[in-house]
Amino acid sequence: MLIRYDEELLFSKIEDMICRAQKTYLPQYSFFCDEREVELISSFLKNKKGFNYLFWGGYEDARRKILCVHNELYDIQTEDFPINCIGFKYRKSEILTHRDFLGTLMAVQIKRNCIGDIVVNQGYTLVLAYKTISDYIMSEISKVKNCGVQLDYDTKTTIINDQQFQLIKGTVASLRIDSILTLITGKSREKTSELIKKIGVEINHIPVFDVSSNIKQGDVFTLRGYGKFFLESLEGTSKKGRLHINIKKYL
């Protein structure tokens, strides 16, 4: 498999972290990694020895996570990760989105890899942020999309992943990606295959252009312009031998 230039740079940074951890015996932390980077790094580290590693994003179901590489004798705890949880309080009548918060953070020159998940609730949103820029966020932001906000460090709120889904049920000839995306898009098999070859589809955050690639239960896949999905379950076969499947689309 060909390694893209950005992946090569990512792996080089991870190798540097491993070297520093082995030389200094101190844990080394990355910045926040997105889901694709977590998948790539996990595959890269799978067969390496001489150190331990752990991903953590501030709560159990976090999507964006920090990597810690540490000496095998070092007992790392999730509390040791350089993450602060910042609470944004505002009027419940105000409708603010993930994009509104991210845009506000980017507008004050905060890099994306310093921000973890943004968990939006009615009147109260939690932002997971790298500790080194947390005070800066607290001092620089007082409004989000013209809405006044009060900021404080949140150490008590239990973060719940309140992800919503749309259920898609149907039958497919096989678990090939072109067959499954034909069900999702409503397009012909030929047009779906053209889409995959042209723009690709991410399976577990890895770009794939091969129409014959298979999806298995629990896999997450994304087709640009159509959304993000995961294959929840297989429900047996029809009389004609087609597979009954349940797919959930992230909303």
Backbone as numpy.savetxt, mean C-alpha at the origin, in Angstrom:
# Nx Ny Nz CAx CAy CAz Cx Cy Cz
13.81 -12.32 -14.97 12.98 -11.13 -14.97 13.85 -9.89 -14.97
13.53 -8.94 -15.86 14.30 -7.71 -15.93 14.02 -6.83 -14.71
15.06 -6.20 -14.19 14.92 -5.31 -13.05 14.95 -3.87 -13.54
13.91 -3.11 -13.23 13.84 -1.72 -13.65 14.86 -0.90 -12.87
15.19 0.27 -13.45 16.21 1.12 -12.83 15.80 1.57 -11.43
14.51 1.94 -11.25 14.06 2.39 -9.93 14.11 1.25 -8.92
13.87 0.01 -9.39 13.96 -1.14 -8.49 15.41 -1.40 -8.10
16.31 -1.22 -9.05 17.74 -1.40 -8.78 18.21 -0.41 -7.71
17.74 0.84 -7.80 18.09 1.85 -6.79 17.51 1.47 -5.43
16.28 0.98 -5.44 15.64 0.57 -4.19 16.43 -0.55 -3.53
16.81 -1.57 -4.29 17.56 -2.70 -3.74 18.93 -2.26 -3.23
19.54 -1.29 -3.92 20.84 -0.76 -3.50 20.72 -0.09 -2.13
19.64 0.65 -1.93 19.42 1.31 -0.63 19.23 0.28 0.48
18.51 -0.79 0.15 18.28 -1.84 1.15 19.60 -2.53 1.51
20.45 -2.78 0.51 21.77 -3.37 0.77 22.59 -2.47 1.69
22.52 -1.16 1.47 23.23 -0.21 2.35 22.71 -0.30 3.78
21.39 -0.43 3.93 20.80 -0.56 5.27 21.32 -1.82 5.96
21.39 -2.92 5.22 21.87 -4.18 5.78 23.31 -4.03 6.26
24.14 -3.41 5.42 25.57 -3.21 5.77 25.70 -2.38 7.04
24.94 -1.30 7.13 25.01 -0.43 8.32 24.55 -1.16 9.56
23.48 -1.95 9.43 22.95 -2.71 10.57 23.97 -3.73 11.07
24.68 -4.37 10.13 25.66 -5.39 10.50 26.92 -4.77 11.09
27.29 -3.57 10.64 28.49 -2.91 11.13 28.27 -2.22 12.48
27.11 -1.57 12.62 26.87 -0.77 13.82 26.10 -1.51 14.90
25.47 -2.64 14.53 24.59 -3.40 15.43 23.37 -2.59 15.86
23.07 -1.52 15.12 21.92 -0.67 15.41 20.85 -0.88 14.33
19.57 -0.80 14.71 18.51 -0.96 13.71 18.54 0.18 12.70
18.26 -0.13 11.45 18.22 0.85 10.38 16.80 0.92 9.82
16.31 2.16 9.66 14.94 2.35 9.22 14.89 3.03 7.85
14.00 2.54 7.00 13.76 3.20 5.72 12.73 4.31 5.92
12.39 5.01 4.84 11.22 5.88 4.88 10.01 5.02 4.58
8.83 5.61 4.45 7.62 4.83 4.17 7.69 4.24 2.76
7.34 2.97 2.66 7.29 2.27 1.38 5.84 2.03 1.01
5.53 2.13 -0.28 4.17 1.81 -0.70 4.02 0.29 -0.83
2.83 -0.16 -1.19 2.55 -1.60 -1.22 3.43 -2.33 -2.22
3.66 -1.71 -3.36 4.51 -2.35 -4.38 5.94 -2.48 -3.86
6.45 -1.44 -3.22 7.81 -1.49 -2.70 7.94 -2.53 -1.59
6.93 -2.63 -0.74 6.95 -3.65 0.32 7.04 -5.04 -0.29
6.28 -5.27 -1.36 6.28 -6.57 -2.03 7.65 -6.86 -2.65
8.22 -5.86 -3.32 9.53 -6.03 -3.96 10.62 -6.30 -2.93
10.61 -5.51 -1.86 11.64 -5.65 -0.82 11.52 -7.01 -0.13
10.29 -7.44 0.14 10.08 -8.73 0.79 10.66 -9.86 -0.05
10.44 -9.80 -1.37 10.98 -10.82 -2.27 12.50 -10.75 -2.30
13.03 -9.54 -2.28 14.49 -9.32 -2.33 15.17 -9.88 -1.08
14.53 -9.72 0.09 15.14 -10.13 1.36 14.87 -11.57 1.74
13.97 -12.22 1.04 13.47 -13.54 1.43 14.58 -14.57 1.69
15.57 -14.60 0.82 16.61 -15.64 0.93 17.93 -15.13 1.50
17.93 -13.90 2.00 19.16 -13.33 2.58 19.24 -13.69 4.06
20.45 -13.84 4.56 20.64 -14.26 5.95 21.60 -13.31 6.68
21.69 -13.47 7.99 22.61 -12.69 8.79 22.00 -11.46 9.44
20.68 -11.29 9.31 19.99 -10.15 9.90 18.49 -10.48 9.94
17.75 -9.68 10.66 16.29 -9.80 10.68 15.69 -8.51 10.14
14.44 -8.57 9.76 13.78 -7.35 9.29 12.30 -7.39 9.64
11.71 -6.22 9.69 10.29 -6.09 10.05 9.71 -4.87 9.36
8.48 -5.00 8.85 7.74 -3.87 8.29 6.68 -3.43 9.30
6.50 -2.12 9.42 5.44 -1.61 10.30 5.00 -0.24 9.81
3.70 0.00 9.84 3.17 1.28 9.35 2.41 2.06 10.38
2.47 1.61 11.65 1.78 2.34 12.71 0.55 1.64 13.23
0.02 0.69 12.45 -1.11 -0.13 12.90 -1.14 -1.39 12.05
-1.95 -2.35 12.46 -1.87 -3.70 11.91 -2.11 -3.80 10.41
-3.10 -3.07 9.91 -3.46 -3.20 8.50 -2.94 -2.07 7.63
-1.89 -1.40 8.07 -1.34 -0.27 7.30 -0.90 -0.72 5.92
-1.12 0.15 4.94 -0.68 -0.15 3.57 0.74 0.35 3.33
1.02 1.55 3.79 2.36 2.11 3.65 3.14 1.78 4.93
4.35 1.25 4.75 5.09 0.75 5.90 6.56 1.16 5.84
7.16 1.21 7.01 8.60 1.45 7.15 9.29 0.10 7.34
10.43 -0.06 6.71 11.24 -1.27 6.88 12.30 -1.02 7.95
12.42 -1.96 8.88 13.51 -1.94 9.84 14.39 -3.17 9.60
15.68 -2.93 9.37 16.67 -4.00 9.25 17.51 -3.98 10.53
17.66 -5.12 11.17 18.37 -5.10 12.45 19.17 -6.39 12.66
20.16 -6.30 13.52 20.99 -7.43 13.90 20.12 -8.52 14.52
20.49 -9.77 14.29 19.70 -10.90 14.78 19.55 -10.90 16.30
20.50 -10.28 17.02 20.45 -10.25 18.48 19.60 -9.10 19.01
19.17 -8.19 18.12 18.43 -7.00 18.53 16.94 -7.32 18.50
16.26 -7.08 19.61 14.83 -7.36 19.72 14.04 -6.09 19.39
13.61 -5.96 18.15 12.93 -4.76 17.73 11.44 -4.83 18.07
10.88 -3.72 18.53 9.46 -3.61 18.85 8.82 -2.59 17.92
7.53 -2.75 17.66 6.85 -1.80 16.77 6.89 -0.38 17.35
6.94 -0.29 18.70 7.00 1.03 19.34 8.31 1.77 19.04
9.31 1.02 18.58 10.61 1.63 18.29 10.63 2.35 16.94
9.66 2.09 16.09 9.65 2.68 14.75 9.46 4.20 14.84
10.13 4.95 13.96 10.08 6.42 14.00 8.80 6.96 13.39
7.66 6.60 13.99 6.35 6.99 13.46 5.55 7.73 14.53
4.97 8.84 14.14 4.01 9.54 14.99 2.64 9.52 14.33
1.62 9.46 15.14 0.25 9.53 14.65 -0.29 10.92 15.00
-0.62 11.69 13.97 -1.11 13.06 14.17 -2.61 13.11 13.88
-3.35 13.62 14.84 -4.80 13.74 14.67 -5.19 15.12 14.17
-6.05 15.17 13.16 -6.59 16.41 12.61 -8.07 16.47 12.99
-8.43 17.44 13.82 -9.81 17.58 14.25 -10.46 18.74 13.51
-11.71 18.55 13.05 -12.41 19.61 12.31 -13.92 19.36 12.42
-14.69 20.30 11.90 -16.15 20.18 11.99 -16.64 18.94 11.25
-17.56 18.21 11.85 -18.08 17.00 11.23 -18.85 17.29 9.95
-19.32 18.51 9.81 -20.07 18.88 8.61 -19.17 19.06 7.39
-17.86 19.19 7.64 -16.90 19.36 6.54 -16.57 18.00 5.92
-16.61 17.95 4.59 -16.28 16.72 3.88 -14.86 16.84 3.31
-13.92 16.18 3.95 -12.53 16.21 3.51 -12.10 14.80 3.09
-11.27 14.73 2.06 -10.87 13.43 1.51 -9.38 13.18 1.73
-8.99 11.94 1.44 -7.58 11.56 1.49 -6.76 12.50 0.62
-7.25 12.82 -0.57 -6.54 13.69 -1.50 -6.36 15.09 -0.91
-7.38 15.59 -0.19 -7.29 16.92 0.42 -6.14 16.98 1.43
-6.02 15.95 2.27 -4.96 15.93 3.27 -3.59 15.77 2.63
-3.50 14.85 1.67 -2.22 14.63 1.01 -1.78 15.88 0.26
-2.71 16.54 -0.41 -2.39 17.77 -1.13 -1.89 18.87 -0.21
-2.49 18.98 0.97 -2.06 19.98 1.95 -0.65 19.69 2.43
-0.35 18.42 2.68 0.98 18.03 3.14 2.03 18.28 2.05
1.70 17.96 0.82 2.63 18.20 -0.29 2.86 19.69 -0.51
1.83 20.50 -0.24 1.92 21.95 -0.47 2.92 22.62 0.47
3.20 21.99 1.61 4.21 22.55 2.54 5.54 21.81 2.39
5.73 21.23 1.19 7.02 20.63 0.78 7.41 19.39 1.57
6.42 18.62 2.01 6.72 17.35 2.68 6.77 16.24 1.63
7.82 15.45 1.65 7.97 14.39 0.67 7.01 13.24 0.96
6.55 12.61 -0.11 5.56 11.53 0.03 6.08 10.40 0.89
7.38 10.08 0.82 7.89 8.94 1.58 8.03 9.22 3.08
7.68 10.45 3.49 7.67 10.78 4.92 6.27 10.61 5.52
5.31 10.29 4.66 3.92 10.15 5.10 3.45 8.72 4.88
2.86 8.15 5.92 2.30 6.81 5.80 0.84 6.87 5.41
0.03 6.05 6.03 -1.41 6.04 5.73 -2.08 7.32 6.23
-3.14 7.69 5.55 -4.00 8.79 5.97 -5.38 8.19 6.15
-5.86 8.12 7.38 -7.12 7.46 7.70 -8.18 8.51 7.98
-9.08 8.69 7.01 -10.08 9.76 7.08 -11.35 9.27 7.76
-11.78 10.02 8.78 -13.04 9.75 9.46 -13.86 11.05 9.49
-15.09 10.95 9.91 -15.95 12.14 9.99 -15.48 13.05 11.12
-14.97 14.20 10.76 -14.55 15.18 11.76 -13.20 14.91 12.40
-12.56 13.79 12.04 -11.28 13.47 12.66 -10.48 12.55 11.73
-9.30 12.99 11.35 -8.45 12.21 10.44 -7.10 11.98 11.08
-6.57 10.78 10.87 -5.27 10.42 11.42 -4.24 10.33 10.29
-3.10 10.96 10.51 -2.00 10.93 9.55 -0.80 10.29 10.22
-0.30 9.20 9.64 0.92 8.56 10.13 2.10 9.25 9.46
3.02 9.77 10.27 4.11 10.57 9.72 5.45 10.18 10.34
6.52 10.39 9.57 7.86 10.14 10.09 8.13 11.12 11.24
8.73 10.63 12.31 8.92 11.47 13.50 9.67 12.76 13.22
10.65 12.70 12.33 11.50 13.87 12.10 10.75 15.04 11.47
9.61 14.79 10.83 8.88 15.90 10.22 7.55 16.17 10.92
7.28 15.47 12.00 6.00 15.61 12.70 5.80 17.00 13.29
6.82 17.52 13.96 6.70 18.86 14.54 6.50 19.92 13.46
7.13 19.72 12.32 6.98 20.65 11.21 5.53 20.66 10.72
4.92 19.48 10.61 3.51 19.39 10.22 2.64 20.14 11.22
2.92 19.93 12.50 2.13 20.55 13.56 2.20 22.08 13.50
3.35 22.60 13.14 3.54 24.05 13.13 3.10 24.72 11.83
3.09 23.97 10.72 2.84 24.58 9.41 1.39 24.48 8.94
0.64 23.53 9.45 -0.71 23.31 8.91 -1.78 23.71 9.91
-2.67 24.57 9.45 -3.81 24.97 10.27 -5.12 24.85 9.49
-5.00 24.62 8.17 -6.17 24.47 7.31 -5.97 23.32 6.32
-7.05 22.67 6.00 -7.06 21.67 4.93 -8.24 22.01 4.03
-7.94 22.40 2.79 -8.98 22.80 1.83 -9.89 23.88 2.43
-9.28 24.93 2.93 -9.99 26.08 3.50 -10.81 25.74 4.75
-10.59 24.56 5.29 -11.27 24.16 6.53 -10.27 24.21 7.68
-10.61 24.92 8.74 -9.73 25.00 9.90 -9.60 23.65 10.58
-8.36 23.30 10.95 -8.11 22.03 11.63 -7.27 22.26 12.87
-7.51 21.44 13.88 -6.70 21.44 15.09 -5.87 20.16 15.11
-4.57 20.32 15.30 -3.66 19.17 15.25 -3.15 18.81 16.64
-2.99 17.53 16.86 -2.43 17.06 18.12 -1.87 15.66 17.90
-0.91 15.26 18.72 -0.40 13.90 18.65 -1.44 12.96 19.25
-1.76 11.90 18.52 -2.78 10.96 18.96 -2.09 9.67 19.41
-2.21 9.36 20.67 -1.57 8.15 21.21 -2.59 7.12 21.71
-3.89 7.46 21.60 -4.91 6.58 22.18 -5.85 5.96 21.16
-6.07 6.64 20.05 -7.05 6.15 19.08 -6.62 4.84 18.44
-7.51 3.89 18.44 -7.27 2.63 17.73 -7.64 2.84 16.27
-6.68 2.61 15.39 -6.92 2.84 13.96 -7.57 1.60 13.37
-8.71 1.82 12.76 -9.44 0.73 12.12 -9.47 0.98 10.62
-9.08 -0.01 9.85 -9.11 0.11 8.40 -10.56 -0.05 7.94
-11.20 1.08 7.64 -12.61 1.08 7.28 -12.79 1.06 5.76
-12.00 0.20 5.09 -12.05 0.13 3.64 -13.40 -0.41 3.17
-13.99 0.26 2.17 -15.24 -0.17 1.59 -14.98 -0.89 0.25
-15.86 -1.84 -0.06 -15.69 -2.63 -1.28 -17.01 -2.76 -2.03
-16.87 -3.01 -3.34 -18.00 -3.40 -4.18 -17.78 -4.85 -4.58
-18.78 -5.70 -4.36 -18.66 -7.12 -4.68 -19.02 -7.37 -6.14
-18.16 -8.09 -6.83 -18.40 -8.48 -8.22 -18.43 -10.01 -8.28
-19.55 -10.56 -8.74 -19.69 -12.01 -8.87 -19.81 -12.38 -10.34
-19.30 -13.54 -10.70 -19.43 -13.98 -12.08 -18.73 -15.29 -12.31
-18.71 -15.72 -13.56 -18.00 -16.95 -13.92 -16.93 -16.63 -14.95
-15.85 -17.38 -14.90 -14.74 -17.20 -15.84 -14.30 -18.57 -16.34
-13.69 -18.56 -17.52 -13.22 -19.83 -18.09 -12.02 -20.37 -17.32
-11.19 -19.45 -16.79 -9.99 -19.85 -16.03 -9.59 -18.68 -15.15
-8.52 -18.86 -14.37 -8.02 -17.80 -13.50 -6.92 -16.99 -14.17
-6.84 -17.06 -15.49 -5.91 -16.20 -16.22 -6.35 -14.75 -16.06
-5.38 -13.85 -16.03 -5.70 -12.44 -15.79 -6.57 -11.85 -16.88
-6.38 -12.30 -18.16 -7.22 -11.75 -19.22 -8.67 -12.19 -19.07
-8.89 -13.40 -18.57 -10.24 -13.89 -18.36 -10.94 -13.13 -17.23
-10.22 -12.91 -16.14 -10.79 -12.21 -14.99 -11.07 -10.74 -15.32
-10.16 -10.09 -16.03 -10.37 -8.68 -16.38 -11.46 -8.51 -17.42
-11.71 -9.54 -18.23 -12.84 -9.49 -19.16 -14.15 -9.40 -18.38
-14.24 -10.15 -17.28 -15.41 -10.09 -16.42 -15.56 -8.70 -15.80
-14.46 -8.14 -15.33 -14.51 -6.86 -14.62 -14.82 -5.69 -15.55
-14.17 -5.66 -16.71 -14.29 -4.51 -17.61 -15.53 -4.58 -18.51
-16.02 -5.79 -18.75 -17.14 -5.94 -19.66 -16.73 -5.87 -21.13
-15.42 -5.80 -21.37 -14.91 -5.77 -22.73 -14.69 -7.19 -23.26
-14.43 -7.29 -24.55 -14.14 -8.59 -25.14 -12.78 -9.08 -24.66
-12.54 -10.37 -24.79 -11.26 -10.96 -24.39 -10.12 -10.32 -25.18
-10.37 -10.04 -26.47 -9.33 -9.46 -27.32 -8.96 -8.05 -26.85
-9.97 -7.22 -26.55 -9.70 -5.86 -26.12 -9.04 -5.83 -24.73
-9.45 -6.74 -23.89 -8.83 -6.84 -22.56 -7.36 -7.24 -22.69
-7.07 -8.18 -23.58 -5.69 -8.61 -23.81 -4.84 -7.46 -24.32
-5.40 -6.63 -25.19 -4.69 -5.47 -25.72 -4.35 -4.49 -24.60
-5.30 -4.29 -23.68 -5.06 -3.40 -22.54 -3.90 -3.90 -21.68
-3.90 -5.20 -21.40 -2.85 -5.78 -20.56 -1.49 -5.62 -21.22
-1.43 -5.90 -22.53 -0.16 -5.80 -23.25 0.32 -4.36 -23.35
-0.62 -3.41 -23.43 -0.25 -2.01 -23.64 0.11 -1.29 -22.34
-0.76 -1.39 -21.32 -0.52 -0.63 -20.08 -0.14 -1.51 -18.91
-0.35 -2.83 -19.06 0.01 -3.74 -17.98 -1.03 -3.76 -16.87
-0.91 -4.73 -16.00 -1.74 -4.85 -14.82 -0.81 -5.19 -13.66
-1.06 -4.59 -12.49 -0.24 -4.91 -11.32 -0.89 -6.05 -10.56
-0.13 -7.13 -10.37 -0.59 -8.26 -9.57 0.27 -8.30 -8.32
-0.37 -8.12 -7.16 0.37 -7.99 -5.90 1.46 -6.92 -6.04
1.08 -5.83 -6.75 1.91 -4.63 -6.88 3.10 -4.80 -7.80
3.13 -5.90 -8.55 4.19 -6.14 -9.52 3.60 -6.00 -10.93
4.17 -5.13 -11.79 3.63 -4.96 -13.15 3.75 -6.24 -13.97
2.68 -6.60 -14.65 2.62 -7.80 -15.49 2.02 -7.42 -16.84
2.62 -7.94 -17.92 2.12 -7.66 -19.26 1.74 -8.95 -20.00
1.86 -10.07 -19.33 1.57 -11.37 -19.92 0.11 -11.73 -19.68
-0.68 -11.84 -20.75 -2.12 -12.10 -20.62 -2.41 -13.47 -20.02
-1.44 -14.39 -20.07 -1.67 -15.74 -19.55 -1.30 -15.88 -18.08
-0.88 -14.79 -17.43 -0.55 -14.84 -16.00 -1.80 -15.23 -15.21
-1.60 -16.04 -14.19 -2.72 -16.51 -13.38 -2.89 -15.70 -12.11
-4.14 -15.58 -11.66 -4.49 -14.97 -10.39 -4.91 -16.09 -9.44
-4.52 -15.98 -8.18 -4.97 -16.97 -7.21 -5.75 -16.27 -6.10
-6.47 -17.03 -5.34 -7.30 -16.48 -4.27 -6.44 -15.65 -3.32
-6.92 -14.44 -3.02 -6.21 -13.54 -2.12 -5.31 -12.55 -2.83
-5.07 -12.74 -4.14 -4.22 -11.81 -4.89 -4.91 -10.46 -5.06
-4.10 -9.41 -5.01 -4.57 -8.05 -5.26 -4.08 -7.64 -6.64
-4.94 -7.04 -7.44 -4.53 -6.63 -8.78 -5.18 -5.30 -9.15
-4.46 -4.53 -9.96 -4.91 -3.19 -10.34 -4.77 -3.01 -11.84
-5.83 -2.49 -12.46 -5.81 -2.11 -13.87 -6.09 -0.63 -13.95
-5.13 0.13 -14.47 -5.26 1.58 -14.52 -6.52 1.99 -15.27
-7.29 2.88 -14.64 -8.53 3.35 -15.25 -9.74 2.56 -14.81
-9.52 1.40 -14.18 -10.64 0.56 -13.76 -10.65 0.32 -12.25
-9.50 0.46 -11.61 -9.48 0.34 -10.17 -8.62 -0.79 -9.64
-8.78 -1.00 -8.34 -8.00 -2.00 -7.61 -8.95 -3.07 -7.09
-8.54 -4.33 -7.19 -9.41 -5.46 -6.87 -8.65 -6.53 -6.10
-9.40 -7.46 -5.49 -8.76 -8.69 -5.03 -9.72 -9.85 -5.19
-9.15 -11.00 -5.50 -9.94 -12.21 -5.69 -10.25 -12.78 -4.30
-11.49 -12.62 -3.88 -11.86 -13.02 -2.52 -12.05 -14.52 -2.38
-12.77 -15.12 -3.32 -13.05 -16.55 -3.14 -13.43 -17.23 -4.45
-13.27 -18.55 -4.46 -13.71 -19.40 -5.56 -14.92 -20.18 -5.06
-15.98 -20.22 -5.87 -17.24 -20.81 -5.39 -17.66 -22.02 -6.23
-16.70 -22.83 -6.64 -17.03 -24.05 -7.40 -17.13 -23.80 -8.89
-17.64 -24.78 -9.61 -17.73 -24.69 -11.07 -19.17 -24.88 -11.54
-19.45 -24.31 -12.72 -20.77 -24.46 -13.32 -20.84 -25.79 -14.08
-22.02 -26.10 -14.59 -22.20 -27.34 -15.36 -21.33 -27.34 -16.61
-21.01 -26.13 -17.10 -20.18 -26.03 -18.30 -18.69 -25.94 -17.97
-18.36 -26.10 -16.68 -16.96 -26.11 -16.28 -16.35 -24.74 -16.03
-17.19 -23.70 -16.00 -16.68 -22.35 -15.71 -16.58 -22.16 -14.19
-15.66 -21.32 -13.78 -15.40 -21.10 -12.35 -16.25 -19.95 -11.83
-16.95 -20.20 -10.73 -17.67 -19.13 -10.04 -16.68 -18.40 -9.12
-16.57 -17.08 -9.25 -15.62 -16.34 -8.42 -16.29 -15.10 -7.82
-15.76 -14.68 -6.66 -16.15 -13.44 -6.02 -14.95 -12.50 -6.00
-15.12 -11.32 -6.56 -14.06 -10.31 -6.60 -14.54 -9.09 -5.84
-13.67 -8.48 -5.06 -14.01 -7.23 -4.39 -13.22 -6.08 -5.00
-13.93 -5.01 -5.29 -13.29 -3.79 -5.82 -13.15 -2.78 -4.70
-11.95 -2.23 -4.53 -11.72 -1.20 -3.52 -12.45 0.07 -3.93
-13.17 0.68 -3.00 -13.87 1.94 -3.27 -13.11 3.11 -2.65
